[in-house]
Short mmCIF file of C-alpha atoms and ligand atoms in Angstrom, two decimals:
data_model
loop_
_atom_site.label_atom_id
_atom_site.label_comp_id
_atom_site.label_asym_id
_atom_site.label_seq_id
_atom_site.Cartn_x
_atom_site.Cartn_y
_atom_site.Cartn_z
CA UNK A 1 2.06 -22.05 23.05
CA UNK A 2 -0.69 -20.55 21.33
CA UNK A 3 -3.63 -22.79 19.70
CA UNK A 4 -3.30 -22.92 15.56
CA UNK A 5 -6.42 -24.41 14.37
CA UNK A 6 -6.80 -26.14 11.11
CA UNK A 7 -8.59 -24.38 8.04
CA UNK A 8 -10.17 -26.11 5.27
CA UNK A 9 -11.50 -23.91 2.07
CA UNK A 10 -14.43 -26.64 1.18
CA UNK A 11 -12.69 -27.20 -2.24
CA UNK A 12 -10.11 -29.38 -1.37
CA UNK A 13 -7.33 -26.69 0.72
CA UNK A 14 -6.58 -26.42 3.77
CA UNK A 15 -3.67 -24.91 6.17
CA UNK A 16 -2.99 -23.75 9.63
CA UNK A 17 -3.61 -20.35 11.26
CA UNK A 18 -2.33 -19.48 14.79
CA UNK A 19 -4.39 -17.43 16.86
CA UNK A 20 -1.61 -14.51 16.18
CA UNK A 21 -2.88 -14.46 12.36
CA UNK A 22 -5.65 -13.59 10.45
CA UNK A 23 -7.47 -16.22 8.58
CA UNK A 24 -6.48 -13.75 5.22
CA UNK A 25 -2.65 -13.89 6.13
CA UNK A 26 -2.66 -17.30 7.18
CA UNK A 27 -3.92 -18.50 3.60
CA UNK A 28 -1.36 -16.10 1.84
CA UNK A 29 1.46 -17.67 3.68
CA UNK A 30 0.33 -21.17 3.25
CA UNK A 31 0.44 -20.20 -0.68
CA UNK A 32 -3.12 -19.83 -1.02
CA UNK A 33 -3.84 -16.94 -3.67
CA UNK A 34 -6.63 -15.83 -1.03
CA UNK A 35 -8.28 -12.30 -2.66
CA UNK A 36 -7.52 -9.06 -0.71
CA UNK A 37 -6.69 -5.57 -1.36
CA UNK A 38 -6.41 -3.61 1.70
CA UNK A 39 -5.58 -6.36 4.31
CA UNK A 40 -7.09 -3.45 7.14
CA UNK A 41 -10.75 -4.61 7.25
CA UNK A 42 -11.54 -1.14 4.12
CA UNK A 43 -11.95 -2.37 0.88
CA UNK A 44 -14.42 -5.41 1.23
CA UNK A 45 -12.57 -7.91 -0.89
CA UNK A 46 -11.65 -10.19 1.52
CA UNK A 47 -15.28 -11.24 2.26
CA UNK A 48 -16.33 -14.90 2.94
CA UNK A 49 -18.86 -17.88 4.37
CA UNK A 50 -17.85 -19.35 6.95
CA UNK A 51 -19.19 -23.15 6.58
CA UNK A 52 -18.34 -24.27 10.29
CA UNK A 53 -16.10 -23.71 13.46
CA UNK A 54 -15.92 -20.34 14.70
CA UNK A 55 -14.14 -17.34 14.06
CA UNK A 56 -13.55 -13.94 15.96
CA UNK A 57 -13.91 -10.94 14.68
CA UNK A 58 -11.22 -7.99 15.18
CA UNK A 59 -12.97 -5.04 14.17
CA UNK A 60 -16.78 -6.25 13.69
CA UNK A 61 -17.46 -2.38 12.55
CA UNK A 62 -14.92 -2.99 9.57
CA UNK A 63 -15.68 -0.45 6.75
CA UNK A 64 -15.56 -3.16 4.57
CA UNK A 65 -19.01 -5.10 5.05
CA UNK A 66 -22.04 -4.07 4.42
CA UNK A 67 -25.19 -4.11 6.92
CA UNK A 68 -26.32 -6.08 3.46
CA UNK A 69 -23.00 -8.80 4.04
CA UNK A 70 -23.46 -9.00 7.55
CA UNK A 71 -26.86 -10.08 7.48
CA UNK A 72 -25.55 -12.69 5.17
CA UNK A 73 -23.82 -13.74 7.50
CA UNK A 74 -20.20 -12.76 5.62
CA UNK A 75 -16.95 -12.03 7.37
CA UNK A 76 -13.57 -10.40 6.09
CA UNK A 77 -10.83 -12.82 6.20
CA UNK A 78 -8.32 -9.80 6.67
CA UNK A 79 -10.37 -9.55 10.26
CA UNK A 80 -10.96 -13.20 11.40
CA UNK A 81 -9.03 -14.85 13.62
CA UNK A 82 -10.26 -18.71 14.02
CA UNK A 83 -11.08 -20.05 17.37
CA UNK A 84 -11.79 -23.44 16.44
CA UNK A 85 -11.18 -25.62 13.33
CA UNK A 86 -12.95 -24.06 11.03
CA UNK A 87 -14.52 -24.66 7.25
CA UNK A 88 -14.74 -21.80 4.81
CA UNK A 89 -15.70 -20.61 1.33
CA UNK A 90 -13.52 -18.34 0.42
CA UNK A 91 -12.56 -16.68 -2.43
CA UNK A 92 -8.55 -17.47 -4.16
CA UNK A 93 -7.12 -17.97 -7.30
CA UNK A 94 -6.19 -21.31 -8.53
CA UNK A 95 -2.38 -20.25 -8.56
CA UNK A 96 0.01 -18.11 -6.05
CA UNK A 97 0.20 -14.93 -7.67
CA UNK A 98 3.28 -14.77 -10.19
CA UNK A 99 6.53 -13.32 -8.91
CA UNK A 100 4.98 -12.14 -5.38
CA UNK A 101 7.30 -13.20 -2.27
CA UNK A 102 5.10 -15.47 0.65
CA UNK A 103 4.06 -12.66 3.26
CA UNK A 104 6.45 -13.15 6.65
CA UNK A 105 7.04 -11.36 10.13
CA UNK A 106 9.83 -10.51 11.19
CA UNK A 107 10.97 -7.83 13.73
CA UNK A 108 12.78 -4.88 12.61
CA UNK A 109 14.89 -1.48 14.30
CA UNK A 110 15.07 1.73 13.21
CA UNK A 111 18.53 2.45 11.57
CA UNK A 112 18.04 5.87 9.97
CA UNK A 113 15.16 8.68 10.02
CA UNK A 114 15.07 11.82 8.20
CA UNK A 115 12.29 14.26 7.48
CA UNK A 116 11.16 14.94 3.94
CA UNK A 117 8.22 17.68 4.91
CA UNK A 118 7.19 19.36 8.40
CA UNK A 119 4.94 16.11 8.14
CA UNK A 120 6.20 13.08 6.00
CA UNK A 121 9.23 11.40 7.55
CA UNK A 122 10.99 8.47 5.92
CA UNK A 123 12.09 5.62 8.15
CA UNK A 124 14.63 3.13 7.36
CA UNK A 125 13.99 -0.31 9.62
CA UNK A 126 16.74 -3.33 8.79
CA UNK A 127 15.31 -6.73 9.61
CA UNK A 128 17.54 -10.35 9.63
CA UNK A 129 17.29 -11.73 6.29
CA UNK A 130 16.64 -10.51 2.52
CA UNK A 131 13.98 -7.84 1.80
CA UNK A 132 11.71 -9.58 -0.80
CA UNK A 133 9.01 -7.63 -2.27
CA UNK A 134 8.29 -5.92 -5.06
CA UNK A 135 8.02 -2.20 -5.94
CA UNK A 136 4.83 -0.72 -5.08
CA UNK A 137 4.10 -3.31 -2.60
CA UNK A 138 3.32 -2.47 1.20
CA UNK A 139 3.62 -4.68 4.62
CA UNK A 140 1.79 -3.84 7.66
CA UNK A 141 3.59 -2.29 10.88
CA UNK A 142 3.41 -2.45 14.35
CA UNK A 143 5.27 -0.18 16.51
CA UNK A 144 6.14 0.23 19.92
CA UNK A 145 3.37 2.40 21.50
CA UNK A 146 0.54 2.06 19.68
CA UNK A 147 -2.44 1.41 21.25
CA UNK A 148 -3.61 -2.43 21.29
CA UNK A 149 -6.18 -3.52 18.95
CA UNK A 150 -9.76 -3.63 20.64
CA UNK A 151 -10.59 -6.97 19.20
CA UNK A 152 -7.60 -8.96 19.95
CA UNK A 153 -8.74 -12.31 20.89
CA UNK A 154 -7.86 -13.74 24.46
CA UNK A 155 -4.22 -14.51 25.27
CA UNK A 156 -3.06 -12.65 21.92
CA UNK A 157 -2.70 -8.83 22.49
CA UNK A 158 -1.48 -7.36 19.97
CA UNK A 159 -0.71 -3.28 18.53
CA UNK A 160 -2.63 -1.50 15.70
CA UNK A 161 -1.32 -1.97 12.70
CA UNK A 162 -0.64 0.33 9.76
CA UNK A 163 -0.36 -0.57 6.07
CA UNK A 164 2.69 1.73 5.01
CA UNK A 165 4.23 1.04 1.35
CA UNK A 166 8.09 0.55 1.03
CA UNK A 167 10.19 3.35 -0.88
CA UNK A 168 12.99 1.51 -1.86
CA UNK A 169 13.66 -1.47 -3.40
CA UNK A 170 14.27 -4.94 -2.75
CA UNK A 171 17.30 -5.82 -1.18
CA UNK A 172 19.68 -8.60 0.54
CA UNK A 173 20.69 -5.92 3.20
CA UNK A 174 17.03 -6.43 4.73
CA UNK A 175 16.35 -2.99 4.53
CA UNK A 176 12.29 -1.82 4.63
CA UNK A 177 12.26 2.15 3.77
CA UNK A 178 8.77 4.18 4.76
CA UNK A 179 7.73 7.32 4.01
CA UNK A 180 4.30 8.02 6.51
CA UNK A 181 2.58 10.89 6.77
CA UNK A 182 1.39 12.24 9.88
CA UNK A 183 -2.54 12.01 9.68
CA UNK A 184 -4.35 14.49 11.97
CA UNK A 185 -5.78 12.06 14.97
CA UNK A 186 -4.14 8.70 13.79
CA UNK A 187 -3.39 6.29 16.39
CA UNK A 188 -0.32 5.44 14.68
CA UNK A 189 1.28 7.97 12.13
CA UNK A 190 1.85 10.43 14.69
CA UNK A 191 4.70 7.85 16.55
CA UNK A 192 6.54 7.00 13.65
CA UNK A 193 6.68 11.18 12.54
CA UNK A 194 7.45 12.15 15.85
CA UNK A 195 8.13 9.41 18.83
CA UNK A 196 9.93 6.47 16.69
CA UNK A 197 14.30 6.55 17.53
CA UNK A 198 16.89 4.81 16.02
CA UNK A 199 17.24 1.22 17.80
CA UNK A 200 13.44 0.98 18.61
CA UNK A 201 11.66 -2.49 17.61
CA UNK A 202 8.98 -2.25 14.64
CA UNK A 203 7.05 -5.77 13.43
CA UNK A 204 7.13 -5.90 10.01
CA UNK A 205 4.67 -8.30 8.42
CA UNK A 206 4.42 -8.39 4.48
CA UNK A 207 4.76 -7.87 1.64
CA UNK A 208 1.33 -7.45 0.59
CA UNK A 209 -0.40 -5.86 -2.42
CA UNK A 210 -1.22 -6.14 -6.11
CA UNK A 211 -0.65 -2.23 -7.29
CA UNK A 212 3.43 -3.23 -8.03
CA UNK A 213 5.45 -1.92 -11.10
CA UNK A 214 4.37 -4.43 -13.80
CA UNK A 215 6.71 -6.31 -16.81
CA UNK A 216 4.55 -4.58 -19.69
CA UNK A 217 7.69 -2.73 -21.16
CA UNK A 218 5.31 0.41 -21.06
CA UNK A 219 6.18 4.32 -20.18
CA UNK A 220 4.34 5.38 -16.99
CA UNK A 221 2.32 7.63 -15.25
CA UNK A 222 2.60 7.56 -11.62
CA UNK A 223 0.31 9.75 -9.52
CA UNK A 224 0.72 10.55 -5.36
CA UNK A 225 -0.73 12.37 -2.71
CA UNK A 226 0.84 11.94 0.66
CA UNK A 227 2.12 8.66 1.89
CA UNK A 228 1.18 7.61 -1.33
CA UNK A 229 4.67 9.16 -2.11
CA UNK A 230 6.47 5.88 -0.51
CA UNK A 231 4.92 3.23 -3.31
CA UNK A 232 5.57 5.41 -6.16
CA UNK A 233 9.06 6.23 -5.44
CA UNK A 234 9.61 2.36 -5.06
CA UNK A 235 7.68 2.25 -8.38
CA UNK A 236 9.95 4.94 -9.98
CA UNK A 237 13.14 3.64 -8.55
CA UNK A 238 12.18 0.05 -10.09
CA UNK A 239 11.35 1.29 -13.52
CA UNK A 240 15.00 2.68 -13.76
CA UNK A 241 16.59 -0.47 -12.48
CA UNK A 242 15.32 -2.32 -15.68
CA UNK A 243 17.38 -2.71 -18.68
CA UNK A 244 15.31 -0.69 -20.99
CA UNK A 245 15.05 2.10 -18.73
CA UNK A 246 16.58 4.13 -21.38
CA UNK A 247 13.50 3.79 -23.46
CA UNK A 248 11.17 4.66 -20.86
CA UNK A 249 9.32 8.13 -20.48
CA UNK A 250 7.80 8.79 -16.50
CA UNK A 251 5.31 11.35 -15.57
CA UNK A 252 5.13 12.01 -11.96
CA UNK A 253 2.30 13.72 -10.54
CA UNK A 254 2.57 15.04 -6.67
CA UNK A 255 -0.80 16.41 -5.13
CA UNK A 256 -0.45 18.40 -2.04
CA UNK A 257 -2.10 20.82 0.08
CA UNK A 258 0.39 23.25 0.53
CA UNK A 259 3.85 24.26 -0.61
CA UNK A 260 6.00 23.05 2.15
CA UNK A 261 4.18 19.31 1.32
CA UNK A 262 6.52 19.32 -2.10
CA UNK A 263 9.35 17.12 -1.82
CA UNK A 264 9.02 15.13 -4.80
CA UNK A 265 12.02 16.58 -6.80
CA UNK A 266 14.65 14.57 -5.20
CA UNK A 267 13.25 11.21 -6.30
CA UNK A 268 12.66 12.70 -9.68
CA UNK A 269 16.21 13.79 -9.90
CA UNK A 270 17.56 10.77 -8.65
CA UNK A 271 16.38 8.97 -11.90
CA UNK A 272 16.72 11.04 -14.20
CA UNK A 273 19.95 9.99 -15.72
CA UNK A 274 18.86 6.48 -16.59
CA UNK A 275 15.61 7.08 -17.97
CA UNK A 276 14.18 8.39 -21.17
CA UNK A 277 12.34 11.09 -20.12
CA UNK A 278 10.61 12.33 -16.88
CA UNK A 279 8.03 14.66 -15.66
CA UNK A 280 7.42 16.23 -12.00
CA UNK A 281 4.24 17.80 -12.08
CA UNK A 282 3.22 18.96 -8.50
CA UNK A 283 0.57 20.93 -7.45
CA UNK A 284 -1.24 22.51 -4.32
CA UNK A 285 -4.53 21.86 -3.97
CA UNK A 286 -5.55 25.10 -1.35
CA UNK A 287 -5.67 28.53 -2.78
CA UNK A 288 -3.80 30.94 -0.89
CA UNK A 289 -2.33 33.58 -3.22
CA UNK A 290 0.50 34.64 -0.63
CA UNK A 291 1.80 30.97 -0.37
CA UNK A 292 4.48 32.16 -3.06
CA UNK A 293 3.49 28.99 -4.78
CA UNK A 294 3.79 29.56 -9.09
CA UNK A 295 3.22 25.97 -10.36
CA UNK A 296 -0.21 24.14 -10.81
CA UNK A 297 -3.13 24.58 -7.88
CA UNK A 298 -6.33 22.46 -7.81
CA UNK A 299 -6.54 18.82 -7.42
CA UNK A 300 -4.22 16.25 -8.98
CA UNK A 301 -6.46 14.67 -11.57
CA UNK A 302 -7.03 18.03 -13.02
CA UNK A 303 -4.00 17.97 -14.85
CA UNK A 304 -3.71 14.47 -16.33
CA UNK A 305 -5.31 14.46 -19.72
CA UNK A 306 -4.31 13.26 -23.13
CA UNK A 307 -2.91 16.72 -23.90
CA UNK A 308 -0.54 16.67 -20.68
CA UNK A 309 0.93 12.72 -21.00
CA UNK A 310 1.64 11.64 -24.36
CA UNK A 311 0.66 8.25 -25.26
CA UNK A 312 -1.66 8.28 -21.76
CA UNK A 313 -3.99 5.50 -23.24
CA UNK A 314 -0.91 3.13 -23.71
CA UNK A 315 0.97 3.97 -20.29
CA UNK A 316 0.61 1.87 -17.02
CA UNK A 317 -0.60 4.40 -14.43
CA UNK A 318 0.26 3.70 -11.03
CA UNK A 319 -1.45 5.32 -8.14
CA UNK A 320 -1.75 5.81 -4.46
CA UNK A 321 -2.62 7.74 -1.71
CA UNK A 322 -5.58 9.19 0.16
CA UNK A 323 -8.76 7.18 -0.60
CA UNK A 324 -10.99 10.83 -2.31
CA UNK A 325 -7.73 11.28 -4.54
CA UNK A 326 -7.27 7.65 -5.70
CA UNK A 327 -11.25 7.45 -6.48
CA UNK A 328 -11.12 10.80 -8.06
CA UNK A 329 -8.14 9.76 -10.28
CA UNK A 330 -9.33 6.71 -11.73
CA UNK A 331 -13.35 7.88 -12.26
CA UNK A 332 -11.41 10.75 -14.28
CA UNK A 333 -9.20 8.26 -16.36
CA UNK A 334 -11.68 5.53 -17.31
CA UNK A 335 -14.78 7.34 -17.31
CA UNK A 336 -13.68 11.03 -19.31
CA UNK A 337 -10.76 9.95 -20.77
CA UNK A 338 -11.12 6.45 -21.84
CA UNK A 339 -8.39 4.34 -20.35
CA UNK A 340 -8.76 0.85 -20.01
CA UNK A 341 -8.61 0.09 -16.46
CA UNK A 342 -6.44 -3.11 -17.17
CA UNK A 343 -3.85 -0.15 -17.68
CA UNK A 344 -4.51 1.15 -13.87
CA UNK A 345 -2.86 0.52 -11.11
CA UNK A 346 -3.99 0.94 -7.35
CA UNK A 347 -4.76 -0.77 -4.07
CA UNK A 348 -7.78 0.27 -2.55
CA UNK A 349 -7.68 1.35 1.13
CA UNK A 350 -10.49 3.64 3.63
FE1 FES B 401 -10.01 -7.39 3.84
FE2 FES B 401 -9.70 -5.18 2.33
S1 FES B 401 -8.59 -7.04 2.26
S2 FES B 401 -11.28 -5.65 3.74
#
């Protein structure tokens, strides 16, 4: 068996984390509202002191820390794996966070692919037990193949991981639906578009995330570029589950680079009858006059404004997908038009 080591937060908390975890997921299962975005060493949220004992480090080159942090001497909890008993100060809420399901593992196969665009396939795994998360959330993946992470600690080898969203919804069939995006040089994206077969064995650990379709009985905007597709169709398809769907107006803004990347009609469509109102609004961000294209070019935020969504300063906006499009999304909203970012929705990943 593999050591677990106890963990004590310094303010009266304390769980277990096996040498298999990180000292971020091991505090989410244990039910303590531990703060994290990303949960893939990016975003920097997860930072904290470590009081005594001694953790490892998975990725010491995270993206997340500054040279400023480390000389602090702080580590991200999403990349430290404890090798003793260990003290820490580390940032959590006082309360699990409402509605979300405890993060598990469990192992999943592939029971159905299909491929949306020359480079965006969807992947359907089914896993023992209920599928509990909510829409917009993601879990992180490891599939057969990919390369083993650098910094696994002694005795635990484990793959790289992936954050990928879900698509659908939640479900007692324990079905986990994908849609990744094959990212030029990715260790991992390229096996699920092209390697992964139905019957092969993918570790599903989650859910994770905040950026999930809210209670606020609001219309919304959602806005996607690339595997951002995945949380916002989950998003979508949740909105029109609800009672008052009728009442509720969607935009749905697509960014890609090309026309062949367009494929977010069929979601669109498949809502359409139990909503108010909605909106596809895609557009190709290269300029190539003979691509035949006739709707929007440019980049995504371009469009949204106050003219183009009606009520925008009242709607939740949801977004995801590559970290230049998210940033350049939200600066627009808040900072030219004025939305209160309590009203945006997004987890940050690099
Ligand atoms: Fe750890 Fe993002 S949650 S760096």
């Amino acid at each position: 068996t593999l050591p677990t080591h106890a963990i004590s937060t310094g303010d009266g908390r304390s769980f277990e984390c096996g040498s298999t975890d990180t000292l971020l997921r091991a505090a989410l299962r244990a039910g303590v509202a531990a703060t994290y975005e990303c949960n893939s060493g990016g975003c920097g949220t997860c930072k904290f002191t470590l009081t005594s004992g001694e953790m490892h480090q998975l990725d010491p080159d995270a993206a997340g820390l500054t040279p400023r942090d480390k000389r602090k001497g702080k580590m991200l909890a999403c990349q430290s794996v404890p090798l003793t008993d260990c003290e820490v100060a580390l940032q959590a809420g006082d309360a699990w966070f409402a509605d979300q399901s405890t993060p598990g593992v469990r192992s999943g196969r592939v029971t159905r692919v299909r491929h949306l665009t020359h480079d965006l396939r969807e992947m359907t795994l089914t896993a023992p037990g209920a599928a509990e998360f909510l829409p917009g959330q993601f879990a992180m993946l490891t599939v057969p193949g990919a390369p083993i992470h650098r910094g696994s600690p002694d005795g635990a080898p484990r793959g790289l991981e992936r954050a990928y969203s879900m698509s659908n919804l939640p479900n007692d069939d324990g079905q986990w639906q994908f849609q990744i995006k094959r990212v030029p040089g990715g260790a991992v994206s390229g096996i699920v578009v092209d390697d992964l077969d139905i019957g092969d064995e993918v570790l599903i650990d989650g859910p994770y995330g905040h950026a999930h379709l809210k209670d606020s009985g609001r219309d919304i905007v959602v806005v996607a570029g690339g595997s951002g597709l995945a949380p916002m169709v989950s998003v979508v398809r949740g909105l029109a589950e609800r009672a008052d769907a009728v009442d509720r107006r969607i935009d749905f803004y697509y960014g890609g680079r090309t026309p062949v990347d367009m494929c977010a009609i069929e979601f669109v469509d498949e809502v359409r009858d139990r909503v108010a109102r909605v909106e596809l609004v895609e557009a190709v961000s290269m300029d190539d006059a003979d691509d035949g294209w006739t709707g929007p070019r440019g980049f995504i935020h371009a469009l949204i404004d106050h003219d183009t969504v009606d009520g925008l300063a009242d709607r939740d906006i949801y977004i995801a997908g590559p970290p230049m499009m998210t940033d350049a999304v939200v600066r627009k909203l808040v900072l030219e038009l004025g939305v209160s970012t309590d009203n945006i929705h997004y987890d940050r990943f690099f």
